[in-house]
PDB file of C-alpha atoms in Angstrom:
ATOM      1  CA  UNK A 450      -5.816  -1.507 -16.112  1.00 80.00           C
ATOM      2  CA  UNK A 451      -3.929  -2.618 -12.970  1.00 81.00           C
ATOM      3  CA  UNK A 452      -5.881  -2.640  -9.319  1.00 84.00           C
ATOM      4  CA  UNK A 453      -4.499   0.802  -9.003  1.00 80.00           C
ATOM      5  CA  UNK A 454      -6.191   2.054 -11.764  1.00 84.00           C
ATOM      6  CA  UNK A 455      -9.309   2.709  -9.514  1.00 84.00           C
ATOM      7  CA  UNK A 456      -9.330   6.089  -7.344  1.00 87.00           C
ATOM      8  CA  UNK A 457     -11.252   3.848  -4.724  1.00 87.00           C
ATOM      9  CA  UNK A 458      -7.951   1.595  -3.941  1.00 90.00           C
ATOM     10  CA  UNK A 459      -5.913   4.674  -4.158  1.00 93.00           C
ATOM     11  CA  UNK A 460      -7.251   6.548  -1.419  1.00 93.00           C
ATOM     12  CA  UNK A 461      -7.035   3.346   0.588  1.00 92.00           C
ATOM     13  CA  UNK A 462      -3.763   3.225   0.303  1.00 94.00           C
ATOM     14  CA  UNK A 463      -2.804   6.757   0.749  1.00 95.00           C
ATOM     15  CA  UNK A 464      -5.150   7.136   4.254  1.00 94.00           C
ATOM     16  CA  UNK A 465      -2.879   4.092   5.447  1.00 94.00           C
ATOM     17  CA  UNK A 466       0.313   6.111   4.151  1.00 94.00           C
ATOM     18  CA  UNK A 467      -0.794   9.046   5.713  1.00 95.00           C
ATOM     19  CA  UNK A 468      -1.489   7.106   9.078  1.00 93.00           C
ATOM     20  CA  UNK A 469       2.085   5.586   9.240  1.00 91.00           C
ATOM     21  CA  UNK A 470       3.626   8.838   8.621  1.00 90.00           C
ATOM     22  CA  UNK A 471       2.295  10.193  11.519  1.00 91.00           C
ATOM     23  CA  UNK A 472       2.398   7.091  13.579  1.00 86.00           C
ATOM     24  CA  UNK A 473       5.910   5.839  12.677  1.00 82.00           C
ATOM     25  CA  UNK A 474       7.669   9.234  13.712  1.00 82.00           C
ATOM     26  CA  UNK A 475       6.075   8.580  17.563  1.00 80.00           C
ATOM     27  CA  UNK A 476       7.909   5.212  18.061  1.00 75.00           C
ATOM     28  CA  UNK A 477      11.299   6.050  16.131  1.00 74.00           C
ATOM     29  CA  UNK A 478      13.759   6.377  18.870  1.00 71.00           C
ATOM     30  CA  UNK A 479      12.063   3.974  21.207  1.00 70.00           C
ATOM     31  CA  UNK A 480      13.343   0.475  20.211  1.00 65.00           C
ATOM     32  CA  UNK A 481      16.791  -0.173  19.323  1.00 65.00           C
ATOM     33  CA  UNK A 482      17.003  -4.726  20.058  1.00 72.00           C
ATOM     34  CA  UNK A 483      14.893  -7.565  18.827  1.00 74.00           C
ATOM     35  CA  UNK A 484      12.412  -6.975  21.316  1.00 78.00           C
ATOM     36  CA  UNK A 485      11.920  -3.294  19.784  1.00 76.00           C
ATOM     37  CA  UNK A 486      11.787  -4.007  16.495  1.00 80.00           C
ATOM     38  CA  UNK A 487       9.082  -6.734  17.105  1.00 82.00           C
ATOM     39  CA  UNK A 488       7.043  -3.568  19.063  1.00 82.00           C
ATOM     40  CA  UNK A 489       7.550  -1.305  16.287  1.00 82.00           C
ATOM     41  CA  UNK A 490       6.093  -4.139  13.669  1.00 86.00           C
ATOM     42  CA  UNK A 491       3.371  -5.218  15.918  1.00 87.00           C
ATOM     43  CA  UNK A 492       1.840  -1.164  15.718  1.00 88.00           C
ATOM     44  CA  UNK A 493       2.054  -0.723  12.622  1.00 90.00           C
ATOM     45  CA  UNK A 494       0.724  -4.204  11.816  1.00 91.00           C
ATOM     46  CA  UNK A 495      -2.415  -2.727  14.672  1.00 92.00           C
ATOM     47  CA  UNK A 496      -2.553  -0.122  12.337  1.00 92.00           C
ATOM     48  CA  UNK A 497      -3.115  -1.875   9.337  1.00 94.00           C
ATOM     49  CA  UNK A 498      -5.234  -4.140  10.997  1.00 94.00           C
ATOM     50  CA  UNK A 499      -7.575  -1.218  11.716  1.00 93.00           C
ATOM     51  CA  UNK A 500      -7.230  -0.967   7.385  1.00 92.00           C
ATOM     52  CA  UNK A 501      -8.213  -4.815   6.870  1.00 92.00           C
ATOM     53  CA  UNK A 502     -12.214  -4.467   6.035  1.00 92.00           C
ATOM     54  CA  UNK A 503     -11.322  -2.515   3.226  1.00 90.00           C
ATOM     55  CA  UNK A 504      -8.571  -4.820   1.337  1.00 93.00           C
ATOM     56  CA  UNK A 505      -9.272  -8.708   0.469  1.00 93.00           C
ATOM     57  CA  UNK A 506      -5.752  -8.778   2.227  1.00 93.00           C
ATOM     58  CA  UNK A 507      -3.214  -6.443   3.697  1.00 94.00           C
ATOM     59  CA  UNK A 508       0.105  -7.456   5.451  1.00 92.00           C
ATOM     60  CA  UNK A 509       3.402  -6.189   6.811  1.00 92.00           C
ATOM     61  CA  UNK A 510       6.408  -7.711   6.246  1.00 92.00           C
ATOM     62  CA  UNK A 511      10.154  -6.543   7.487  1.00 87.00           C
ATOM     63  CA  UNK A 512      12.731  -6.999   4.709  1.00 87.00           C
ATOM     64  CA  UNK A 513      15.278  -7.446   7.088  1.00 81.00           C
ATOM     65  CA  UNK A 514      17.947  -5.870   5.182  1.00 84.00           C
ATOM     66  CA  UNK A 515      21.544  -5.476   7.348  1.00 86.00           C
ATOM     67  CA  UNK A 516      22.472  -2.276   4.993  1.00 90.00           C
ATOM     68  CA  UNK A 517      19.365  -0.416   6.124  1.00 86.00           C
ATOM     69  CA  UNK A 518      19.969  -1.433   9.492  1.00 81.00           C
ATOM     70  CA  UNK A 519      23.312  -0.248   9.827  1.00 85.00           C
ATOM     71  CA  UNK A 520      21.762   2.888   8.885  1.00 87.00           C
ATOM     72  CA  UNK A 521      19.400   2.812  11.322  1.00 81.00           C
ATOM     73  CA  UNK A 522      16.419   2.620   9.265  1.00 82.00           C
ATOM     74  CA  UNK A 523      13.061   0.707   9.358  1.00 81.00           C
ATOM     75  CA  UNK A 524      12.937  -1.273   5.906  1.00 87.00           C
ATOM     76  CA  UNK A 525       9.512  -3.216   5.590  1.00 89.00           C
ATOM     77  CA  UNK A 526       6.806  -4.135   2.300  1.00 92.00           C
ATOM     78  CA  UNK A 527       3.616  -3.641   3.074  1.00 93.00           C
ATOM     79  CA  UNK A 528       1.177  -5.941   0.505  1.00 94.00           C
ATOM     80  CA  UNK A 529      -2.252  -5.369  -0.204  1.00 94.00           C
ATOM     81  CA  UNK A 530      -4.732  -7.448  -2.566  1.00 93.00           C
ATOM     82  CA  UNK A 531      -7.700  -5.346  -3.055  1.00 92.00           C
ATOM     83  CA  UNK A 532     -11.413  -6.092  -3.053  1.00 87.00           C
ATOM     84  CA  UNK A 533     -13.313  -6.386  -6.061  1.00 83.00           C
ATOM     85  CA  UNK A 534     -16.376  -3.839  -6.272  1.00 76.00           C
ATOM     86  CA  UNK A 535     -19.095  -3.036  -8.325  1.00 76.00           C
ATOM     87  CA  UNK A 536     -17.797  -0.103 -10.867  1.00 75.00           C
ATOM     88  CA  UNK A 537     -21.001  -0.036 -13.064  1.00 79.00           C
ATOM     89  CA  UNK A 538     -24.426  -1.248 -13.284  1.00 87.00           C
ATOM     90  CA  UNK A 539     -26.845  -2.512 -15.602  1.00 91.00           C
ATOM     91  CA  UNK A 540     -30.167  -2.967 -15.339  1.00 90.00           C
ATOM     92  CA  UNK A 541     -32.713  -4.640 -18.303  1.00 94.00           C
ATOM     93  CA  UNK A 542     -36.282  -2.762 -17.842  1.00 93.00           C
ATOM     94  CA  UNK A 543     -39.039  -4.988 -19.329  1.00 93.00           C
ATOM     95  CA  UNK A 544     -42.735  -3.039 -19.763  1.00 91.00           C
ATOM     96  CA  UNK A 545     -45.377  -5.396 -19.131  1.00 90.00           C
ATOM     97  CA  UNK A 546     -48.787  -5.599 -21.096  1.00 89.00           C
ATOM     98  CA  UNK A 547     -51.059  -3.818 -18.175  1.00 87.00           C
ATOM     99  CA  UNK A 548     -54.037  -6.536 -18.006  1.00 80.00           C
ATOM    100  CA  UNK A 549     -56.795  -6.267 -15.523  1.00 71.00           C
ATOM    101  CA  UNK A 550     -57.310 -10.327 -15.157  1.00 67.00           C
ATOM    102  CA  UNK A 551     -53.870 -10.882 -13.781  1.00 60.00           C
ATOM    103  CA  UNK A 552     -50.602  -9.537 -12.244  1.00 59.00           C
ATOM    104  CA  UNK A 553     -47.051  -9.663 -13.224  1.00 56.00           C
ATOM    105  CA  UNK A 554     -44.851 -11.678 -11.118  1.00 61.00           C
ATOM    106  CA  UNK A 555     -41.100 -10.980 -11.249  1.00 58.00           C
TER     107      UNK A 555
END
């Protein structure tokens, strides 16, 4: 099992996906310099920041790679370390002996 093994962490990830696809597209042909690029990180780092209750952490990071660049394209990681959660439960049941002279105390 792997921390994507659990359908819970999954759909975390893929409503954050989904929200980047349709943010992204919005600020594309906006910032060209340093100063853009730094915009351009700093909402979709708002974005994920809207994300962070629901991940132990989550973080952008720009790879900063001059091939992509050339190309014009946006290369980042995005890392998330998930929360742990309850997946099952157990729970020990003990009957008492029902005695009218005194009460159970649990």
């Amino acid at each position: 099992y792997t921390q994507l093994s659990w359908l819970s962490n999954v759909l975390n990830v893929q409503s954050i996906i989904r929200e980047i696809r349709v943010q992204c597209p919005k600020n594309r042909y906006k910032y060209i310099d340093t100063k853009g690029l730094a915009n351009y990180q700093k909402d979709v780092q708002t974005l994920l920041n809207k994300h962070s209750a629901d991940f132990q952490e989550i973080s952008l990071v720009y790879a900063k790679d001059s091939n992509y660049e050339n190309n014009k394209i946006y290369y980042a990681y995005i890392y998330v370390r998930f929360k742990n959660f309850v997946q099952s439960e157990i729970f020990r049941i003990t009957a008492l002996k029902t005695n009218d002279n005194t009460s159970a105390s649990v």
